[in-house]
Amino acid sequence: MVNQRKAIETRIEELVKREGIVLCGYARLENVQLPPIARGLSYGISLGYRLSDVIINAIVDRPTKEYLHHYRQINSLLNQVSLIVTSVIQEEGYNALPIPASQIVDWKEIRGDVSHKLIAAKAGLCWLGRSSLAVTPDYGARVRYVSILTDLPLPTAQSLDFNCGDCRRCVEICPCGAIGMSSDKFDRNACLEQLRNFAKSENLGTHYICGFCVKVCQGKKTKL
Ligand code: SF4
Ligand code: SF4
């Protein structure tokens, strides 16, 4: 049984790496808000794709068209990979539920069914920064995530022992003052208002993106 699980884990890790996924981790889903359909699925697989530094570095005073296309391409890739992982897990006799990378179920609050960031943090891939983004030591906030919920028991990680320290870059760059000195001071409504304004002024449709706080939150492997 343990060997079978280890073999599935190895298969998942090799498979996602081939698809360009740079971060893969497993979390216990205690204290994570889940939809009723996820009953009995107490593990989460978090997968992260690194954003292009060229595209993120080109964001100056508004979200660019290149960032919009990149965002959509990455969501599409993450969704594909999550489906493949789901298939592998099911073939091994376990249940799996892929949660789309940018699924919005509450349009007023612009929220999905599940917080990918929280699962990534519980999987030990990142911490939740002042900007409320998932921040990684290597790539800063330049990663997008997808999650697969499952009843396959996985070896879960410890949370990362990192925090924002004395960095204030996102606090200084945010155009609407949404970011406070700690993550619990994040003003979600102010941020949403700014994202809606950008969606309108830059013709982004229903894509609520900005990119400023993503750009300035850099990790060890970020190329400027
Ligand atoms: S996404 Fe933009 S508006 Fe929202 S917190 Fe980040 S910098 Fe501020
Ligand atoms: S830019 Fe600095 S303060 Fe803001 S989330 Fe990233 S590490 Fe934390």
Short mmCIF file of C-alpha atoms and ligand atoms in Angstrom, two decimals:
data_model
loop_
_atom_site.label_atom_id
_atom_site.label_comp_id
_atom_site.label_asym_id
_atom_site.label_seq_id
_atom_site.Cartn_x
_atom_site.Cartn_y
_atom_site.Cartn_z
CA MET A 1 0.00 0.00 0.00
CA VAL A 2 2.75 2.46 1.02
CA ASN A 3 4.74 1.43 -2.06
CA GLN A 4 1.69 1.96 -4.27
CA ARG A 5 1.21 5.49 -2.87
CA LYS A 6 4.87 6.29 -3.29
CA ALA A 7 4.70 5.08 -6.90
CA ILE A 8 1.66 7.32 -7.59
CA GLU A 9 3.42 10.27 -5.99
CA THR A 10 6.53 9.73 -8.13
CA ARG A 11 4.38 9.38 -11.25
CA ILE A 12 2.56 12.66 -10.48
CA GLU A 13 5.80 14.52 -9.79
CA GLU A 14 7.50 13.33 -12.98
CA LEU A 15 4.42 14.06 -15.04
CA VAL A 16 3.88 17.63 -13.78
CA LYS A 17 7.57 18.46 -14.12
CA ARG A 18 7.45 17.45 -17.78
CA GLU A 19 4.59 19.93 -18.24
CA GLY A 20 6.66 22.83 -16.85
CA ILE A 21 5.28 22.88 -13.32
CA VAL A 22 7.96 24.25 -10.98
CA LEU A 23 6.21 23.73 -7.64
CA CYS A 24 4.35 20.64 -6.44
CA GLY A 25 3.27 20.03 -2.86
CA TYR A 26 0.71 18.17 -0.75
CA ALA A 27 -1.49 19.54 2.01
CA ARG A 28 -3.91 18.26 4.65
CA LEU A 29 -7.07 20.29 4.09
CA GLU A 30 -7.88 21.01 7.74
CA ASN A 31 -9.41 24.48 8.21
CA VAL A 32 -9.73 25.00 4.47
CA GLN A 33 -13.18 26.03 3.29
CA LEU A 34 -14.33 23.48 0.70
CA PRO A 35 -17.50 23.08 -1.39
CA PRO A 36 -19.93 20.28 -0.39
CA ILE A 37 -18.85 18.20 -3.41
CA ALA A 38 -15.40 17.84 -1.82
CA ARG A 39 -16.71 15.85 1.16
CA GLY A 40 -14.26 13.08 2.06
CA LEU A 41 -11.40 14.61 0.09
CA SER A 42 -9.00 15.60 2.82
CA TYR A 43 -5.77 16.07 0.84
CA GLY A 44 -4.85 18.74 -1.67
CA ILE A 45 -2.22 18.71 -4.39
CA SER A 46 -0.93 22.18 -5.20
CA LEU A 47 0.82 22.83 -8.51
CA GLY A 48 2.54 26.08 -9.44
CA TYR A 49 3.63 27.47 -12.81
CA ARG A 50 6.23 30.24 -12.90
CA LEU A 51 5.22 33.41 -14.76
CA SER A 52 7.43 34.88 -17.48
CA ASP A 53 9.78 37.51 -16.04
CA VAL A 54 9.83 39.32 -19.41
CA ILE A 55 6.05 39.77 -19.31
CA ILE A 56 5.85 40.73 -15.65
CA ASN A 57 8.80 43.13 -15.84
CA ALA A 58 7.07 44.98 -18.72
CA ILE A 59 4.13 45.99 -16.50
CA VAL A 60 4.62 49.67 -15.68
CA ASP A 61 1.42 51.56 -14.92
CA ARG A 62 -1.37 49.21 -16.03
CA PRO A 63 -1.95 45.51 -16.78
CA THR A 64 -0.67 44.80 -20.32
CA LYS A 65 -2.34 42.76 -23.06
CA GLU A 66 0.65 40.39 -22.91
CA TYR A 67 -0.02 39.81 -19.21
CA LEU A 68 -3.68 39.11 -19.94
CA HIS A 69 -2.81 36.51 -22.60
CA HIS A 70 -0.13 34.98 -20.38
CA TYR A 71 -2.57 34.75 -17.49
CA ARG A 72 -5.10 32.95 -19.69
CA GLN A 73 -2.49 30.63 -21.21
CA ILE A 74 -1.19 29.64 -17.78
CA ASN A 75 -4.68 28.99 -16.45
CA SER A 76 -5.34 26.77 -19.44
CA LEU A 77 -2.09 24.80 -18.91
CA LEU A 78 -2.72 24.43 -15.17
CA ASN A 79 -6.23 23.18 -15.86
CA GLN A 80 -4.94 20.63 -18.37
CA VAL A 81 -2.32 19.35 -15.95
CA SER A 82 -4.88 19.11 -13.15
CA LEU A 83 -7.06 16.94 -15.39
CA ILE A 84 -4.16 14.61 -16.18
CA VAL A 85 -3.31 14.28 -12.47
CA THR A 86 -6.98 13.58 -11.73
CA SER A 87 -6.97 10.83 -14.32
CA VAL A 88 -3.83 9.22 -12.84
CA ILE A 89 -5.31 9.23 -9.32
CA GLN A 90 -8.63 7.78 -10.46
CA GLU A 91 -6.93 5.02 -12.43
CA GLU A 92 -5.15 4.07 -9.19
CA GLY A 93 -8.51 3.68 -7.43
CA TYR A 94 -8.79 6.96 -5.51
CA ASN A 95 -11.10 9.97 -5.91
CA ALA A 96 -9.88 13.31 -7.26
CA LEU A 97 -11.52 16.66 -7.88
CA PRO A 98 -9.70 19.22 -10.06
CA ILE A 99 -10.38 22.84 -9.08
CA PRO A 100 -9.88 25.18 -12.07
CA ALA A 101 -7.11 27.75 -11.75
CA SER A 102 -9.33 30.78 -12.12
CA GLN A 103 -12.83 29.58 -11.39
CA ILE A 104 -15.14 32.26 -10.02
CA VAL A 105 -18.31 31.08 -8.30
CA ASP A 106 -19.09 34.36 -6.51
CA TRP A 107 -18.95 37.26 -8.96
CA LYS A 108 -19.76 39.90 -6.35
CA GLU A 109 -16.76 38.96 -4.23
CA ILE A 110 -14.77 37.55 -7.19
CA ARG A 111 -14.03 34.37 -5.29
CA GLY A 112 -13.55 30.75 -6.32
CA ASP A 113 -14.75 27.59 -4.64
CA VAL A 114 -11.38 27.00 -3.01
CA SER A 115 -8.37 29.15 -2.15
CA HIS A 116 -5.46 27.85 -4.23
CA LYS A 117 -3.13 30.15 -2.29
CA LEU A 118 -4.14 28.68 1.04
CA ILE A 119 -3.65 25.11 -0.19
CA ALA A 120 -0.23 26.09 -1.63
CA ALA A 121 0.72 27.62 1.74
CA LYS A 122 -0.44 24.52 3.62
CA ALA A 123 1.57 22.42 1.18
CA GLY A 124 4.69 24.33 2.24
CA LEU A 125 5.23 26.01 -1.14
CA CYS A 126 4.75 29.63 -0.06
CA TRP A 127 3.54 32.00 2.65
CA LEU A 128 0.71 34.51 2.42
CA GLY A 129 2.32 37.91 2.09
CA ARG A 130 1.20 41.45 2.95
CA SER A 131 -0.31 41.67 -0.54
CA SER A 132 -2.38 38.55 0.28
CA LEU A 133 -0.51 36.85 -2.58
CA ALA A 134 1.24 33.50 -2.23
CA VAL A 135 4.94 34.36 -1.90
CA THR A 136 7.68 31.82 -2.61
CA PRO A 137 11.36 32.10 -1.66
CA ASP A 138 12.52 31.41 -5.23
CA TYR A 139 9.99 33.21 -7.42
CA GLY A 140 8.31 35.71 -5.11
CA ALA A 141 4.66 36.06 -6.18
CA ARG A 142 5.38 35.19 -9.82
CA VAL A 143 3.61 31.83 -9.72
CA ARG A 144 0.05 30.75 -10.53
CA TYR A 145 -1.50 27.73 -8.87
CA VAL A 146 -4.06 25.03 -9.40
CA SER A 147 -5.32 22.45 -6.90
CA ILE A 148 -6.54 18.88 -7.04
CA LEU A 149 -8.46 17.60 -4.02
CA THR A 150 -8.23 13.89 -3.31
CA ASP A 151 -8.65 11.07 -0.82
CA LEU A 152 -5.25 9.66 -1.79
CA PRO A 153 -3.21 9.94 1.43
CA LEU A 154 -0.14 11.98 0.61
CA PRO A 155 2.95 12.90 2.63
CA THR A 156 2.09 16.45 3.67
CA ALA A 157 4.64 19.19 4.29
CA GLN A 158 5.30 21.65 7.11
CA SER A 159 4.37 25.28 6.49
CA LEU A 160 7.28 27.42 5.31
CA ASP A 161 9.11 29.24 8.05
CA PHE A 162 9.34 32.51 6.07
CA ASN A 163 7.56 35.84 6.15
CA CYS A 164 7.75 39.27 4.51
CA GLY A 165 10.23 40.59 7.08
CA ASP A 166 10.82 44.31 6.60
CA CYS A 167 9.93 44.32 2.87
CA ARG A 168 7.28 46.92 1.95
CA ARG A 169 7.58 46.95 -1.85
CA CYS A 170 3.97 45.95 -2.54
CA VAL A 171 2.66 48.41 0.07
CA GLU A 172 4.45 51.23 -1.79
CA ILE A 173 3.45 50.22 -5.34
CA CYS A 174 -0.27 49.47 -4.85
CA PRO A 175 -2.21 52.24 -6.68
CA CYS A 176 -5.16 52.16 -4.29
CA GLY A 177 -3.50 51.65 -0.89
CA ALA A 178 -5.09 48.21 -0.45
CA ILE A 179 -2.03 46.61 1.15
CA GLY A 180 -1.44 47.15 4.84
CA MET A 181 1.50 46.27 7.04
CA SER A 182 0.20 42.75 7.70
CA SER A 183 -1.80 40.29 5.60
CA ASP A 184 -4.85 40.68 7.87
CA LYS A 185 -4.87 44.41 7.01
CA PHE A 186 -5.34 43.74 3.30
CA ASP A 187 -8.29 45.79 1.97
CA ARG A 188 -9.88 43.35 -0.45
CA ASN A 189 -12.66 45.74 -1.47
CA ALA A 190 -10.22 48.51 -2.43
CA CYS A 191 -8.22 46.01 -4.51
CA LEU A 192 -11.38 44.67 -6.21
CA GLU A 193 -12.47 48.19 -7.08
CA GLN A 194 -9.08 48.86 -8.70
CA LEU A 195 -9.24 45.57 -10.63
CA ARG A 196 -12.73 46.42 -11.90
CA ASN A 197 -11.45 49.82 -13.03
CA PHE A 198 -8.54 48.23 -14.90
CA ALA A 199 -10.87 45.65 -16.49
CA LYS A 200 -12.97 48.52 -17.84
CA SER A 201 -10.21 50.96 -18.84
CA GLU A 202 -7.96 48.31 -20.44
CA ASN A 203 -10.76 46.21 -22.02
CA LEU A 204 -9.84 43.06 -20.09
CA GLY A 205 -13.36 41.62 -20.13
CA THR A 206 -14.01 39.55 -17.03
CA HIS A 207 -10.31 39.13 -16.21
CA TYR A 208 -9.51 40.95 -13.00
CA ILE A 209 -5.76 41.47 -13.12
CA CYS A 210 -3.35 44.22 -12.15
CA GLY A 211 0.19 42.83 -11.80
CA PHE A 212 1.86 45.59 -9.74
CA CYS A 213 2.14 43.64 -6.49
CA VAL A 214 3.10 40.49 -8.44
CA LYS A 215 5.91 42.37 -10.21
CA VAL A 216 7.56 43.87 -7.15
CA CYS A 217 7.39 40.68 -5.07
CA GLN A 218 10.56 38.98 -6.27
CA GLY A 219 12.33 35.81 -5.26
CA LYS A 220 15.89 34.51 -5.51
CA LYS A 221 15.44 33.24 -9.09
CA THR A 222 13.56 36.25 -10.46
CA LYS A 223 15.26 37.88 -13.45
CA LEU A 224 14.82 41.64 -13.66
S1 SF4 B 1 -3.59 43.62 -7.39
FE1 SF4 B 1 -3.10 45.80 -7.75
S2 SF4 B 1 -4.73 46.90 -6.65
FE2 SF4 B 1 -4.73 44.80 -5.86
S3 SF4 B 1 -3.39 44.84 -4.07
FE3 SF4 B 1 -2.10 44.27 -5.84
S4 SF4 B 1 -1.25 46.23 -6.53
FE4 SF4 B 1 -3.01 46.72 -5.23
S1 SF4 B 2 6.48 42.52 -1.91
FE1 SF4 B 2 7.49 42.18 0.06
S2 SF4 B 2 5.95 42.75 1.60
FE2 SF4 B 2 4.86 42.45 -0.32
S3 SF4 B 2 4.16 40.33 -0.23
FE3 SF4 B 2 6.12 40.36 -1.34
S4 SF4 B 2 7.66 39.92 0.25
FE4 SF4 B 2 5.77 40.53 1.28
#
